[in-house]
PDB file of C-alpha atoms in Angstrom:
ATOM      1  CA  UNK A   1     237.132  73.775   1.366  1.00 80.00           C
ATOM      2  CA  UNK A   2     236.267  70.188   0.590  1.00 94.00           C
ATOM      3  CA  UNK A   3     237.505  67.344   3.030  1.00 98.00           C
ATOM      4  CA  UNK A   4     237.120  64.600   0.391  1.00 99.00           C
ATOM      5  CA  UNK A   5     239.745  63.988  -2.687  1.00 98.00           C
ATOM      6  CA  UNK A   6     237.387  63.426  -4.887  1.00 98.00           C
ATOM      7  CA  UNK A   7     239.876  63.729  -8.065  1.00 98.00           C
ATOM      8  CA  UNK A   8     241.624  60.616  -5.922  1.00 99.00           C
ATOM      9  CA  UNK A   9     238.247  59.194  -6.135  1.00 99.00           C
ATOM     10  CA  UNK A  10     237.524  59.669  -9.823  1.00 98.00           C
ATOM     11  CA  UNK A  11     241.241  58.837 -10.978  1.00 99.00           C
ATOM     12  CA  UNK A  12     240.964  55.501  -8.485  1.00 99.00           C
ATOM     13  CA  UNK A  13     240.296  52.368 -11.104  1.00 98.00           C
ATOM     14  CA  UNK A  14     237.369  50.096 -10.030  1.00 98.00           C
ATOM     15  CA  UNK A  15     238.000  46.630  -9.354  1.00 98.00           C
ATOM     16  CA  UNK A  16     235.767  44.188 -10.743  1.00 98.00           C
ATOM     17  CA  UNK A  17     236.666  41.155  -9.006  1.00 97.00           C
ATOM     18  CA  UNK A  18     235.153  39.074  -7.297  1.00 98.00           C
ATOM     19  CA  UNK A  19     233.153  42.089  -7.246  1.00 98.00           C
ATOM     20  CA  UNK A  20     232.945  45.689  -7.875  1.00 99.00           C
ATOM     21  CA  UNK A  21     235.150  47.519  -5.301  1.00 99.00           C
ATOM     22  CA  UNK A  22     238.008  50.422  -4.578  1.00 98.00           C
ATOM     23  CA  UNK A  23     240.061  51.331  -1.767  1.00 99.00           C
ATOM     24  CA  UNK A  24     241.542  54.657  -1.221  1.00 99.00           C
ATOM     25  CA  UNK A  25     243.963  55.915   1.295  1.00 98.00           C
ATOM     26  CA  UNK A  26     243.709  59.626   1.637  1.00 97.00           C
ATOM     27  CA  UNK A  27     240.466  60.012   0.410  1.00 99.00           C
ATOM     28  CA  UNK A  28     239.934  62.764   3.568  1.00 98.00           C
ATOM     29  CA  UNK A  29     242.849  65.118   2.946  1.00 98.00           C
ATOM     30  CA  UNK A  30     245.352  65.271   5.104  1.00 97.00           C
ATOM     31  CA  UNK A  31     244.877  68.606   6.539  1.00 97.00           C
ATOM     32  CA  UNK A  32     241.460  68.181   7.558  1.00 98.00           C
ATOM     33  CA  UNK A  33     241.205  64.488   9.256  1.00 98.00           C
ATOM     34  CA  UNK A  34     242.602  66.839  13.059  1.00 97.00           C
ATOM     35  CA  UNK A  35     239.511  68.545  13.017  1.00 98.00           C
ATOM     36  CA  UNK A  36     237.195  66.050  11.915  1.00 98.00           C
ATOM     37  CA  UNK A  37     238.637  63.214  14.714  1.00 97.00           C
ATOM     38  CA  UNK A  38     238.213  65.701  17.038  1.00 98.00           C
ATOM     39  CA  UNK A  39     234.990  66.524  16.417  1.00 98.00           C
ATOM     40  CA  UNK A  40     234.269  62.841  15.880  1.00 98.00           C
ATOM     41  CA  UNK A  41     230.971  61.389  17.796  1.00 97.00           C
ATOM     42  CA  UNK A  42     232.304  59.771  21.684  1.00 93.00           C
ATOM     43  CA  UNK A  43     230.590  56.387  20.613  1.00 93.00           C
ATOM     44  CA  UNK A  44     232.031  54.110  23.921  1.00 89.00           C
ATOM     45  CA  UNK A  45     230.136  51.586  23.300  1.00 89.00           C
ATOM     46  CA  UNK A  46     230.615  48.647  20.187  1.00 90.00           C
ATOM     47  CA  UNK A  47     228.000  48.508  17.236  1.00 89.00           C
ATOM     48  CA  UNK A  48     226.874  51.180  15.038  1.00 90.00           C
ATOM     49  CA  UNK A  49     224.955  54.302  15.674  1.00 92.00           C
ATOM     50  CA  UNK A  50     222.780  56.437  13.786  1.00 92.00           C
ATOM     51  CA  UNK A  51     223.653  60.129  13.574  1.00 94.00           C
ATOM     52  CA  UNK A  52     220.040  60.999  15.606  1.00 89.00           C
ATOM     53  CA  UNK A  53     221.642  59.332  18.771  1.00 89.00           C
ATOM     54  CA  UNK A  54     225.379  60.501  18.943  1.00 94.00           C
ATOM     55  CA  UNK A  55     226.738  64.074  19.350  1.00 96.00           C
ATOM     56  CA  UNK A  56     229.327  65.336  17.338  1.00 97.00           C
ATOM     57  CA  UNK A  57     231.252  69.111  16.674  1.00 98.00           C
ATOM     58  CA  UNK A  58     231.219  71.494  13.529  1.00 98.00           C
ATOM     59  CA  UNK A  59     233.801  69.441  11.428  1.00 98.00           C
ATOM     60  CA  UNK A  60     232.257  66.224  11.471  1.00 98.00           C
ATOM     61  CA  UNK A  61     229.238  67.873  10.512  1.00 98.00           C
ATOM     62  CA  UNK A  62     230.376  69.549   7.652  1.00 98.00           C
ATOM     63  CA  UNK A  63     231.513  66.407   6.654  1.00 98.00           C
ATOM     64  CA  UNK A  64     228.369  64.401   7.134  1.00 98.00           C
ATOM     65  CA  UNK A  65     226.979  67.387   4.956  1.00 98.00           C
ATOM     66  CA  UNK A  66     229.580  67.062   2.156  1.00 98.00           C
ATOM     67  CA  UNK A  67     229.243  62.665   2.606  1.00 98.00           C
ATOM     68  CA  UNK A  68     225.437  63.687   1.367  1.00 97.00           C
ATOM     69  CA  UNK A  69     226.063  66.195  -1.459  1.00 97.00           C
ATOM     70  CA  UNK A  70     225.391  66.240  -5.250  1.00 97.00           C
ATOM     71  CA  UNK A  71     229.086  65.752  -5.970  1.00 98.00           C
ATOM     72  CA  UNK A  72     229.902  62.754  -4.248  1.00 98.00           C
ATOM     73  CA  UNK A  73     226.668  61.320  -4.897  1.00 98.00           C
ATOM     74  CA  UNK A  74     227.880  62.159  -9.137  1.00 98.00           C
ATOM     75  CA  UNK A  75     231.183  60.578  -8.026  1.00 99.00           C
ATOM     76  CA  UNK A  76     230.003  57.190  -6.679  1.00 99.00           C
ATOM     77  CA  UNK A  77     227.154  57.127  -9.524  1.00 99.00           C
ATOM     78  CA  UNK A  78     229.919  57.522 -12.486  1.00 98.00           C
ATOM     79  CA  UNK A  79     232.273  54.999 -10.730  1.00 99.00           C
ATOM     80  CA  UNK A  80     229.912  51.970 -10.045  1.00 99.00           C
ATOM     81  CA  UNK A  81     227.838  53.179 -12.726  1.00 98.00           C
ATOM     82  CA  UNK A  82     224.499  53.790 -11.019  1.00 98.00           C
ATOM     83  CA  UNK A  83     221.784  56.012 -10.961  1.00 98.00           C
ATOM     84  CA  UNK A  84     221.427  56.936  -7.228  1.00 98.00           C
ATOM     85  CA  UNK A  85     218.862  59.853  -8.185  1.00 95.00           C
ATOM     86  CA  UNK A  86     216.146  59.507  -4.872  1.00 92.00           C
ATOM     87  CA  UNK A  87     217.908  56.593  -3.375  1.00 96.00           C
ATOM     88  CA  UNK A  88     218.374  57.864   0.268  1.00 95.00           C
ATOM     89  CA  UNK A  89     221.419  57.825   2.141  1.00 96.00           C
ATOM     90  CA  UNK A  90     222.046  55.739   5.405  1.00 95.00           C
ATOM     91  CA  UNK A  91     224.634  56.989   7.626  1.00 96.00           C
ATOM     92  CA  UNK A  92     225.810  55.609  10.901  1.00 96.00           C
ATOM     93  CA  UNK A  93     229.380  55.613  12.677  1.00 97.00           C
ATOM     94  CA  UNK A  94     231.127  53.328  14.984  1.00 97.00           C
ATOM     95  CA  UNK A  95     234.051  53.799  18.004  1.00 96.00           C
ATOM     96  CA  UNK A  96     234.591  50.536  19.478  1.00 95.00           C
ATOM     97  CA  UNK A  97     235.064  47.144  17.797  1.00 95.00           C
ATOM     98  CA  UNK A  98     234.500  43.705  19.963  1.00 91.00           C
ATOM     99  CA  UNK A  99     235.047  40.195  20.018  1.00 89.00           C
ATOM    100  CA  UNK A 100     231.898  39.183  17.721  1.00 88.00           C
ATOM    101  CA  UNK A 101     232.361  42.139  15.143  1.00 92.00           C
ATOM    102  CA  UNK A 102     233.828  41.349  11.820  1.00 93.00           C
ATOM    103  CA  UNK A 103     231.857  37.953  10.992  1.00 93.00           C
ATOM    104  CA  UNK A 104     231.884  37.318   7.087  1.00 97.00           C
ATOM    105  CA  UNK A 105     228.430  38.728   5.191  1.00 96.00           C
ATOM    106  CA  UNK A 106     227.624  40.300   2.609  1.00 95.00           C
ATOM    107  CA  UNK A 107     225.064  43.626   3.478  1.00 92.00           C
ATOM    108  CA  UNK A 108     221.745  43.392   3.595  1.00 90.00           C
ATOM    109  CA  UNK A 109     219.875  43.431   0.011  1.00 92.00           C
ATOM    110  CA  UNK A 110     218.401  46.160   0.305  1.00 93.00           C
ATOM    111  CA  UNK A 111     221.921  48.111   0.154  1.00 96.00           C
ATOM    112  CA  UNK A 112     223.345  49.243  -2.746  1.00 97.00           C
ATOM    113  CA  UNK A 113     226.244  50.956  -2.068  1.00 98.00           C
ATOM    114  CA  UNK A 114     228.298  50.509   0.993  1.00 98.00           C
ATOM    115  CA  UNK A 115     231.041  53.409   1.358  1.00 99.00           C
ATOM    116  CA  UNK A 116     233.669  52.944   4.683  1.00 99.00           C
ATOM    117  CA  UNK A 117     235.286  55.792   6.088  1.00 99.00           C
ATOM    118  CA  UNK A 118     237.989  55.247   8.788  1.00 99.00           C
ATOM    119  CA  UNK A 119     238.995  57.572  10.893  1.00 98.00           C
ATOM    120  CA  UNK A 120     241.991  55.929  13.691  1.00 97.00           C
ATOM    121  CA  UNK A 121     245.331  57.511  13.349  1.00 92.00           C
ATOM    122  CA  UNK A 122     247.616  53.806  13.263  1.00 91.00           C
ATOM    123  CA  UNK A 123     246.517  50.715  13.244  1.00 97.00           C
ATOM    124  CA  UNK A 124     249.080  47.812  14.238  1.00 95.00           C
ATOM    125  CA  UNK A 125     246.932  45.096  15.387  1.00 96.00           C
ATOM    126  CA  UNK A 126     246.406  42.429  13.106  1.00 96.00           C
ATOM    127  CA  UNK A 127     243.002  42.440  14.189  1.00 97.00           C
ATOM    128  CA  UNK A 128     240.122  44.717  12.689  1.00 97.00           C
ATOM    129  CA  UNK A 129     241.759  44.886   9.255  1.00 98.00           C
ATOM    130  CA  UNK A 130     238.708  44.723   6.836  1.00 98.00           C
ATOM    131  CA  UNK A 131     239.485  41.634   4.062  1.00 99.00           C
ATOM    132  CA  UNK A 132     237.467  41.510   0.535  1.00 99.00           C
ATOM    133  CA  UNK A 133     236.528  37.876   0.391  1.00 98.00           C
ATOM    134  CA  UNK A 134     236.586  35.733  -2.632  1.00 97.00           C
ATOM    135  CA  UNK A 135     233.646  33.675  -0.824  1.00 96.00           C
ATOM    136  CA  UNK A 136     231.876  33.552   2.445  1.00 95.00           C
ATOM    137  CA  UNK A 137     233.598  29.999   3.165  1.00 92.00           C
ATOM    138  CA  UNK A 138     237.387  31.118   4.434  1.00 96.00           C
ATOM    139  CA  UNK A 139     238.199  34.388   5.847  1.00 97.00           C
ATOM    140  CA  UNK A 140     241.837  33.461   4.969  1.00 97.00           C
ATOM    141  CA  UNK A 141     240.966  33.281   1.081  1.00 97.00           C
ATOM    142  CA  UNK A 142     241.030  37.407   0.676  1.00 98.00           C
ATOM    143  CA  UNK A 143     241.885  39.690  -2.533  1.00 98.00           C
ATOM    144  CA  UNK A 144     242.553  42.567  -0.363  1.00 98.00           C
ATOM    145  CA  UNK A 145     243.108  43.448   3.115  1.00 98.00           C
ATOM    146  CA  UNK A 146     242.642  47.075   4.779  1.00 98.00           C
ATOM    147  CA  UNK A 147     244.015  48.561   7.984  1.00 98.00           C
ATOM    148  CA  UNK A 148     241.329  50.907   9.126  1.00 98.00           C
ATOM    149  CA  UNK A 149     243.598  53.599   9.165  1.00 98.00           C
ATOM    150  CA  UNK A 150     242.634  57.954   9.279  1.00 98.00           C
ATOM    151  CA  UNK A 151     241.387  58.633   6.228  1.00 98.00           C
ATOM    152  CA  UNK A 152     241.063  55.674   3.785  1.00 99.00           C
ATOM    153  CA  UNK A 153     238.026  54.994   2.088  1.00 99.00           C
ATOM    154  CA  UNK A 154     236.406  51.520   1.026  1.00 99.00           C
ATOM    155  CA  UNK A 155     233.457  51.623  -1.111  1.00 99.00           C
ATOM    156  CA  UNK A 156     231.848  48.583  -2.839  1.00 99.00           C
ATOM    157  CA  UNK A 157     228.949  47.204  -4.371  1.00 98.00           C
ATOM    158  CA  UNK A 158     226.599  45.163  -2.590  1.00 97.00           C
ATOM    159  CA  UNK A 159     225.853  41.798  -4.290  1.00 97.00           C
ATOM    160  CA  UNK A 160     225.564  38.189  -3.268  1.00 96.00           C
ATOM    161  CA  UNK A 161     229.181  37.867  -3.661  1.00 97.00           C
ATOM    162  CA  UNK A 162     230.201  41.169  -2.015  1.00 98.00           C
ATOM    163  CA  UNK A 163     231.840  38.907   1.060  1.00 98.00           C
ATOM    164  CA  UNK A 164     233.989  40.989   3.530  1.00 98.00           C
ATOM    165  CA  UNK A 165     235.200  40.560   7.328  1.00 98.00           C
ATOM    166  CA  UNK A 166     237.659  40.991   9.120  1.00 98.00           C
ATOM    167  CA  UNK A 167     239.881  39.084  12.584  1.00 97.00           C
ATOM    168  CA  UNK A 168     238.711  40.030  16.129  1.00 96.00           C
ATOM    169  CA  UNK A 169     239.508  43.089  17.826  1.00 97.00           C
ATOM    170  CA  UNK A 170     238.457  44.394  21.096  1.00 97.00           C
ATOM    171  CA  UNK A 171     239.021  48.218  21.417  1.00 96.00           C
ATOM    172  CA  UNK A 172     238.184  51.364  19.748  1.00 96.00           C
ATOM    173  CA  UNK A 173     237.945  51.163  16.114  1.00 98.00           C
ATOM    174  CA  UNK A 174     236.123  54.698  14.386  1.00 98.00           C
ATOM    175  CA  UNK A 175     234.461  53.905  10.935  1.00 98.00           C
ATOM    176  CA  UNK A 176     232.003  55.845   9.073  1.00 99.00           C
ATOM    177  CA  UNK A 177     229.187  54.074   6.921  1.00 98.00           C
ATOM    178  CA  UNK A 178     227.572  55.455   4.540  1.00 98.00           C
ATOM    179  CA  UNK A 179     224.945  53.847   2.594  1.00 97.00           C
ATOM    180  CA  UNK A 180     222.718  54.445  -0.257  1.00 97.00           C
ATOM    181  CA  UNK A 181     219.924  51.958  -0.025  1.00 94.00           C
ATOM    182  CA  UNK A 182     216.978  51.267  -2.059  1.00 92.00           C
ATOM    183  CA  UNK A 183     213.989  53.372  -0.756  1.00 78.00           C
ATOM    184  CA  UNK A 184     213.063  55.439   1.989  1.00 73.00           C
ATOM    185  CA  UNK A 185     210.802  52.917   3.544  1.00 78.00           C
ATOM    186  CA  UNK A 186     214.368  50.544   4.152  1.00 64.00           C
ATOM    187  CA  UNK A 187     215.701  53.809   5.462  1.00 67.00           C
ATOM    188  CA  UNK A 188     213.097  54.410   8.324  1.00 70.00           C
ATOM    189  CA  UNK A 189     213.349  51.083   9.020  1.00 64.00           C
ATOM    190  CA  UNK A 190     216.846  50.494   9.082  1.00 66.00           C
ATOM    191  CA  UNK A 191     217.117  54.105  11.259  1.00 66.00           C
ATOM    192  CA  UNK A 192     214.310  52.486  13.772  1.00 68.00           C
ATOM    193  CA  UNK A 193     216.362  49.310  14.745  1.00 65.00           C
ATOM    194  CA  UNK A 194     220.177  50.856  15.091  1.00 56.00           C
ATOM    195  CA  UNK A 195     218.009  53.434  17.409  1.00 59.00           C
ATOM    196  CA  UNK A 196     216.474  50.222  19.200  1.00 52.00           C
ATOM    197  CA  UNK A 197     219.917  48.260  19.273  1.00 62.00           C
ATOM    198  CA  UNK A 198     221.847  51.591  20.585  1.00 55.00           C
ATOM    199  CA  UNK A 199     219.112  51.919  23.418  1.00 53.00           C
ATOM    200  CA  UNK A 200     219.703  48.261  24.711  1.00 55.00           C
ATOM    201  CA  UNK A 201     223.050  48.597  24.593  1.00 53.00           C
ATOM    202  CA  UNK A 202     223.223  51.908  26.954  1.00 54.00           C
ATOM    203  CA  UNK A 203     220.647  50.115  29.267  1.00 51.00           C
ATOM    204  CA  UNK A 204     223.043  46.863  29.308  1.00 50.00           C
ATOM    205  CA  UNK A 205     225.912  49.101  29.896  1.00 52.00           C
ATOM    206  CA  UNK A 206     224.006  51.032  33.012  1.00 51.00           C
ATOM    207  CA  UNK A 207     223.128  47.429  34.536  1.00 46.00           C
ATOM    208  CA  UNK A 208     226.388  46.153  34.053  1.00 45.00           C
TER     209      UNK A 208
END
């Protein structure tokens, strides 16, 4: 049985401005987010991880299996209009949010779909709330705010404009990222330094 409401997905309009975006609550179904937290990587530390260095049980995995399948790739090509065919997918997760996460950018160019998963049963801190930015000047001067609440999907379209961030929060904070980027070279790459970045941080954490 699928996780993903994909119908949700398809029947979910795009928004156009200030650039192509959609946000869906309940894109994972109900009935399966229990399993799926609970097998959910124990990331303790902030910034985000690569699958290769995290461990994770049978539901997230089937998951991560369905996140790379023909059918949502079909979905996300048909909504933003795209041909993904051979554009690899990037995925990495996170579990703890600090106090420099959540500075306004825009995702690297070589991005070209950026697809956020949350996965944290309430959320009533106004911190950590994702905001779609109508610049990169004023993180007040939003079209949309998010609470990263179990289950809701944000997915947009990485341009120039594509400015997003969100208020400081220090604590846990799960989010899966999922990214198709522009060639397998970008992928290695990209793979190489969160695998670099997650290794200082565990020695920083051991000296500390």
């Amino acid at each position: 049985m699928s996780a993903l409401d994909l119908a949700a997905f398809r029947a979910t309009p795009l928004t156009k401005e200030p650039f192509d975006y959609l946000i869906l609550p309940g894109f994972l179904k109900p009935e399966a987010r229990a399993a799926i937290n609970a097998d959910y990587p124990q990331v303790t530390r902030p910034g985000s991880f690569p699958l290769s260095e995290v461990t994770y049980g049978p539901a997230f995995a089937s998951l991560i299996g369905e996140l790379r399948g023909d059918a949502v790739r079909a979905a996300f090509e048909e909504k933003f209009e795209i041909d993904l065919t051979d554009r690899p997918t990037m995925i990495t997760v996170r579990g703890r949010c600090w106090e420099r996460d959540g500075s306004v950018h825009t995702d690297s160019v070589t991005k070209l779909i950026t697809v956020l998963i949350y996965m944290n049963s309430s959320w009533e801190d106004s911190g950590g709330r994702l905001r779609l930015l109508r610049s990169g000047e004023d993180l007040e001067d939003y079209v949309a705010e998010v609470p990263p609440e179990e289950g809701t999907l944000i997915a947009f379209r990485r341009s120039d404009h594509s400015w997003h961030g969100h208020k400081p929060f220090v604590g846990p904070r799960r989010v899966i990222q999922l990214n198709w980027v522009t060639s397998r070279r970008v992928l290695r790459y990209e793979t190489r330094r969160h695998r670099y970045s997650a290794f200082m941080k565990k020695l920083f954490q051991r000296a500390s």
